[in-house]
Amino acid sequence: MEVDSSPALDAQRKAHPELGELLDKIQKHVNAKLYHQLTQDLLEYLTSPSFAATTPAVATELKEFFDGFVKPFEAKFDKVRWVQILAIVTKPQTPTAALEMVTPFEEAMSSDRDAKFAWQALKGEKHILAGQTDAAKELLDSLGAEIEGAYEVQAL
């Protein structure tokens, strides 16, 4: 049974006809509920040359695609992969907008150690880009201590 294509995917097909084959694979994996494959295809799609520029237009398009299509799959995806997707989508955003996108996922990422560490590093980066160095230092110092404790290593 085929599921109707998402409006977000339809908009992407119109905006990027050269990526139609990849969008078809994404739709196929959504229909079949193959979330690992869907994650891989989304990472490939989001890192395509169409989204390489860090322009306001790309930032808007990625945010709309994330909110309209990707976000509902959060619970289905591996949490570390989720943070990877979040990092790609937030890269062209303004630092403030990126922090607004990253912050709500703190609780969801806290149940997986590696995802939590990746999320904290991503949030620290966004704090730095926003000029919030005190918040970044506090978060990254805490992250360093957690990593040392988790992996029994000393940061250099």
PDB file of C-alpha atoms in Angstrom:
ATOM      1  CA  MET A   1       0.000   0.000   0.000  1.00  0.00           C
ATOM      2  CA  GLU A   2       1.462   3.329  -1.069  1.00  0.00           C
ATOM      3  CA  VAL A   3       1.167   6.282   1.242  1.00  0.00           C
ATOM      4  CA  ASP A   4       0.574   9.697  -0.239  1.00  0.00           C
ATOM      5  CA  SER A   5       3.707  11.748  -0.623  1.00  0.00           C
ATOM      6  CA  SER A   6       4.333  14.330   2.056  1.00  0.00           C
ATOM      7  CA  PRO A   7       3.759  17.977   1.097  1.00  0.00           C
ATOM      8  CA  ALA A   8       7.300  18.672   2.338  1.00  0.00           C
ATOM      9  CA  LEU A   9       8.715  16.034  -0.020  1.00  0.00           C
ATOM     10  CA  ASP A  10       6.609  17.392  -2.872  1.00  0.00           C
ATOM     11  CA  ALA A  11       8.017  20.869  -2.234  1.00  0.00           C
ATOM     12  CA  GLN A  12      11.545  19.435  -2.261  1.00  0.00           C
ATOM     13  CA  ARG A  13      10.850  17.638  -5.565  1.00  0.00           C
ATOM     14  CA  LYS A  14       9.818  20.941  -7.117  1.00  0.00           C
ATOM     15  CA  ALA A  15      12.795  22.819  -5.661  1.00  0.00           C
ATOM     16  CA  HIS A  16      15.378  20.125  -6.488  1.00  0.00           C
ATOM     17  CA  PRO A  17      14.276  17.972  -9.428  1.00  0.00           C
ATOM     18  CA  GLU A  18      17.863  16.727  -9.766  1.00  0.00           C
ATOM     19  CA  LEU A  19      17.403  14.936  -6.419  1.00  0.00           C
ATOM     20  CA  GLY A  20      14.144  13.255  -7.421  1.00  0.00           C
ATOM     21  CA  GLU A  21      15.582   9.743  -7.316  1.00  0.00           C
ATOM     22  CA  LEU A  22      16.847  10.232  -3.768  1.00  0.00           C
ATOM     23  CA  LEU A  23      13.505  11.746  -2.720  1.00  0.00           C
ATOM     24  CA  ASP A  24      11.773   8.685  -4.186  1.00  0.00           C
ATOM     25  CA  LYS A  25      14.009   6.459  -2.032  1.00  0.00           C
ATOM     26  CA  ILE A  26      13.140   8.557   1.006  1.00  0.00           C
ATOM     27  CA  GLN A  27       9.420   8.168   0.273  1.00  0.00           C
ATOM     28  CA  LYS A  28       9.846   4.426  -0.306  1.00  0.00           C
ATOM     29  CA  HIS A  29      11.575   4.011   3.067  1.00  0.00           C
ATOM     30  CA  VAL A  30       8.889   6.075   4.812  1.00  0.00           C
ATOM     31  CA  ASN A  31       6.190   3.860   3.296  1.00  0.00           C
ATOM     32  CA  ALA A  32       8.042   0.670   4.287  1.00  0.00           C
ATOM     33  CA  LYS A  33       8.910   2.043   7.755  1.00  0.00           C
ATOM     34  CA  LEU A  34      12.599   1.346   7.152  1.00  0.00           C
ATOM     35  CA  TYR A  35      13.896   4.006   9.510  1.00  0.00           C
ATOM     36  CA  HIS A  36      17.588   3.108   9.393  1.00  0.00           C
ATOM     37  CA  GLN A  37      17.594   3.382   5.604  1.00  0.00           C
ATOM     38  CA  LEU A  38      15.491   6.547   5.829  1.00  0.00           C
ATOM     39  CA  THR A  39      18.049   8.076   8.168  1.00  0.00           C
ATOM     40  CA  GLN A  40      20.883   7.249   5.770  1.00  0.00           C
ATOM     41  CA  ASP A  41      18.991   8.702   2.809  1.00  0.00           C
ATOM     42  CA  LEU A  42      18.114  11.868   4.734  1.00  0.00           C
ATOM     43  CA  LEU A  43      21.770  12.371   5.687  1.00  0.00           C
ATOM     44  CA  GLU A  44      22.721  11.959   2.025  1.00  0.00           C
ATOM     45  CA  TYR A  45      19.980  14.358   0.942  1.00  0.00           C
ATOM     46  CA  LEU A  46      20.790  17.014   3.528  1.00  0.00           C
ATOM     47  CA  THR A  47      24.494  16.964   2.625  1.00  0.00           C
ATOM     48  CA  SER A  48      23.845  17.271  -1.113  1.00  0.00           C
ATOM     49  CA  PRO A  49      25.378  20.261  -2.948  1.00  0.00           C
ATOM     50  CA  SER A  50      21.928  21.899  -3.079  1.00  0.00           C
ATOM     51  CA  PHE A  51      22.240  22.689   0.629  1.00  0.00           C
ATOM     52  CA  ALA A  52      25.965  23.482   0.783  1.00  0.00           C
ATOM     53  CA  ALA A  53      25.581  27.261   0.823  1.00  0.00           C
ATOM     54  CA  THR A  54      24.988  28.988   4.131  1.00  0.00           C
ATOM     55  CA  THR A  55      22.524  31.508   2.754  1.00  0.00           C
ATOM     56  CA  PRO A  56      19.273  32.650   4.358  1.00  0.00           C
ATOM     57  CA  ALA A  57      17.342  30.864   1.595  1.00  0.00           C
ATOM     58  CA  VAL A  58      19.039  27.539   2.353  1.00  0.00           C
ATOM     59  CA  ALA A  59      18.547  28.096   6.095  1.00  0.00           C
ATOM     60  CA  THR A  60      14.825  28.695   5.591  1.00  0.00           C
ATOM     61  CA  GLU A  61      14.414  25.728   3.274  1.00  0.00           C
ATOM     62  CA  LEU A  62      16.236  23.357   5.634  1.00  0.00           C
ATOM     63  CA  LYS A  63      14.260  24.545   8.651  1.00  0.00           C
ATOM     64  CA  GLU A  64      10.958  24.135   6.807  1.00  0.00           C
ATOM     65  CA  PHE A  65      11.948  20.651   5.608  1.00  0.00           C
ATOM     66  CA  PHE A  66      13.103  19.700   9.105  1.00  0.00           C
ATOM     67  CA  ASP A  67       9.915  20.970  10.750  1.00  0.00           C
ATOM     68  CA  GLY A  68       7.583  19.684   8.035  1.00  0.00           C
ATOM     69  CA  PHE A  69       9.083  16.281   7.345  1.00  0.00           C
ATOM     70  CA  VAL A  70      12.032  15.176   9.474  1.00  0.00           C
ATOM     71  CA  LYS A  71      10.982  16.178  12.993  1.00  0.00           C
ATOM     72  CA  PRO A  72       8.077  13.701  13.305  1.00  0.00           C
ATOM     73  CA  PHE A  73      10.577  10.841  12.910  1.00  0.00           C
ATOM     74  CA  GLU A  74      12.664  11.816  15.943  1.00  0.00           C
ATOM     75  CA  ALA A  75      11.510   8.860  18.063  1.00  0.00           C
ATOM     76  CA  LYS A  76      12.182   6.422  15.207  1.00  0.00           C
ATOM     77  CA  PHE A  77      15.791   7.439  14.510  1.00  0.00           C
ATOM     78  CA  ASP A  78      18.984   6.554  16.304  1.00  0.00           C
ATOM     79  CA  LYS A  79      19.660   9.437  18.686  1.00  0.00           C
ATOM     80  CA  VAL A  80      23.266  10.015  17.554  1.00  0.00           C
ATOM     81  CA  ARG A  81      22.093  10.145  13.938  1.00  0.00           C
ATOM     82  CA  TRP A  82      19.376  12.564  15.051  1.00  0.00           C
ATOM     83  CA  VAL A  83      22.025  14.930  16.411  1.00  0.00           C
ATOM     84  CA  GLN A  84      23.913  14.609  13.097  1.00  0.00           C
ATOM     85  CA  ILE A  85      20.782  15.638  11.218  1.00  0.00           C
ATOM     86  CA  LEU A  86      20.208  18.476  13.674  1.00  0.00           C
ATOM     87  CA  ALA A  87      23.795  19.685  13.157  1.00  0.00           C
ATOM     88  CA  ILE A  88      23.347  19.756   9.379  1.00  0.00           C
ATOM     89  CA  VAL A  89      20.021  21.586   9.548  1.00  0.00           C
ATOM     90  CA  THR A  90      21.251  24.153  12.076  1.00  0.00           C
ATOM     91  CA  LYS A  91      24.555  24.912  10.326  1.00  0.00           C
ATOM     92  CA  PRO A  92      23.204  27.646   7.988  1.00  0.00           C
ATOM     93  CA  GLN A  93      20.858  29.076  10.640  1.00  0.00           C
ATOM     94  CA  THR A  94      21.667  32.209  12.577  1.00  0.00           C
ATOM     95  CA  PRO A  95      23.226  31.298  15.937  1.00  0.00           C
ATOM     96  CA  THR A  96      20.094  32.358  17.810  1.00  0.00           C
ATOM     97  CA  ALA A  97      17.796  30.368  15.518  1.00  0.00           C
ATOM     98  CA  ALA A  98      20.125  27.368  15.765  1.00  0.00           C
ATOM     99  CA  LEU A  99      20.033  27.482  19.572  1.00  0.00           C
ATOM    100  CA  GLU A 100      16.235  27.652  19.444  1.00  0.00           C
ATOM    101  CA  MET A 101      16.209  24.531  17.272  1.00  0.00           C
ATOM    102  CA  VAL A 102      18.756  22.573  19.333  1.00  0.00           C
ATOM    103  CA  THR A 103      17.598  23.354  22.880  1.00  0.00           C
ATOM    104  CA  PRO A 104      14.239  21.483  22.870  1.00  0.00           C
ATOM    105  CA  PHE A 105      15.983  18.137  22.286  1.00  0.00           C
ATOM    106  CA  GLU A 106      17.956  18.140  25.561  1.00  0.00           C
ATOM    107  CA  GLU A 107      15.631  15.781  27.413  1.00  0.00           C
ATOM    108  CA  ALA A 108      15.238  13.384  24.487  1.00  0.00           C
ATOM    109  CA  MET A 109      19.008  13.106  24.016  1.00  0.00           C
ATOM    110  CA  SER A 110      19.736  12.617  27.725  1.00  0.00           C
ATOM    111  CA  SER A 111      18.740   8.932  27.636  1.00  0.00           C
ATOM    112  CA  ASP A 112      21.621   8.007  25.295  1.00  0.00           C
ATOM    113  CA  ARG A 113      25.117   8.881  26.530  1.00  0.00           C
ATOM    114  CA  ASP A 114      26.741   9.368  23.135  1.00  0.00           C
ATOM    115  CA  ALA A 115      23.793  11.355  21.771  1.00  0.00           C
ATOM    116  CA  LYS A 116      23.847  13.506  24.897  1.00  0.00           C
ATOM    117  CA  PHE A 117      27.552  14.207  24.423  1.00  0.00           C
ATOM    118  CA  ALA A 118      27.048  15.047  20.740  1.00  0.00           C
ATOM    119  CA  TRP A 119      24.065  17.250  21.579  1.00  0.00           C
ATOM    120  CA  GLN A 120      26.038  19.098  24.274  1.00  0.00           C
ATOM    121  CA  ALA A 121      28.918  19.694  21.856  1.00  0.00           C
ATOM    122  CA  LEU A 122      26.489  20.980  19.224  1.00  0.00           C
ATOM    123  CA  LYS A 123      24.789  23.296  21.706  1.00  0.00           C
ATOM    124  CA  GLY A 124      28.188  24.518  22.916  1.00  0.00           C
ATOM    125  CA  GLU A 125      29.148  25.353  19.334  1.00  0.00           C
ATOM    126  CA  LYS A 126      25.932  27.326  18.859  1.00  0.00           C
ATOM    127  CA  HIS A 127      26.560  29.221  22.122  1.00  0.00           C
ATOM    128  CA  ILE A 128      30.024  30.170  20.865  1.00  0.00           C
ATOM    129  CA  LEU A 129      28.659  31.318  17.498  1.00  0.00           C
ATOM    130  CA  ALA A 130      26.041  33.384  19.353  1.00  0.00           C
ATOM    131  CA  GLY A 131      28.775  35.043  21.404  1.00  0.00           C
ATOM    132  CA  GLN A 132      27.553  33.392  24.594  1.00  0.00           C
ATOM    133  CA  THR A 133      31.006  32.309  25.703  1.00  0.00           C
ATOM    134  CA  ASP A 134      30.187  31.947  29.399  1.00  0.00           C
ATOM    135  CA  ALA A 135      27.316  29.561  28.656  1.00  0.00           C
ATOM    136  CA  ALA A 136      29.514  27.682  26.174  1.00  0.00           C
ATOM    137  CA  LYS A 137      32.377  27.376  28.677  1.00  0.00           C
ATOM    138  CA  GLU A 138      30.078  26.075  31.391  1.00  0.00           C
ATOM    139  CA  LEU A 139      28.460  23.531  29.062  1.00  0.00           C
ATOM    140  CA  LEU A 140      31.719  22.360  27.503  1.00  0.00           C
ATOM    141  CA  ASP A 141      33.494  22.112  30.874  1.00  0.00           C
ATOM    142  CA  SER A 142      30.632  19.953  32.102  1.00  0.00           C
ATOM    143  CA  LEU A 143      30.818  17.871  28.922  1.00  0.00           C
ATOM    144  CA  GLY A 144      34.558  17.379  29.373  1.00  0.00           C
ATOM    145  CA  ALA A 145      34.035  16.127  32.919  1.00  0.00           C
ATOM    146  CA  GLU A 146      31.259  13.770  31.795  1.00  0.00           C
ATOM    147  CA  ILE A 147      33.431  12.355  29.005  1.00  0.00           C
ATOM    148  CA  GLU A 148      36.334  11.833  31.381  1.00  0.00           C
ATOM    149  CA  GLY A 149      34.047   9.970  33.748  1.00  0.00           C
ATOM    150  CA  ALA A 150      32.317   7.928  31.067  1.00  0.00           C
ATOM    151  CA  TYR A 151      35.370   6.831  29.140  1.00  0.00           C
ATOM    152  CA  GLU A 152      37.960   7.062  31.923  1.00  0.00           C
ATOM    153  CA  VAL A 153      40.162   9.346  29.841  1.00  0.00           C
ATOM    154  CA  GLN A 154      41.860  12.606  30.634  1.00  0.00           C
ATOM    155  CA  ALA A 155      41.287  15.460  28.218  1.00  0.00           C
ATOM    156  CA  LEU A 156      44.483  17.168  27.105  1.00  0.00           C
TER     157      LEU A 156
END
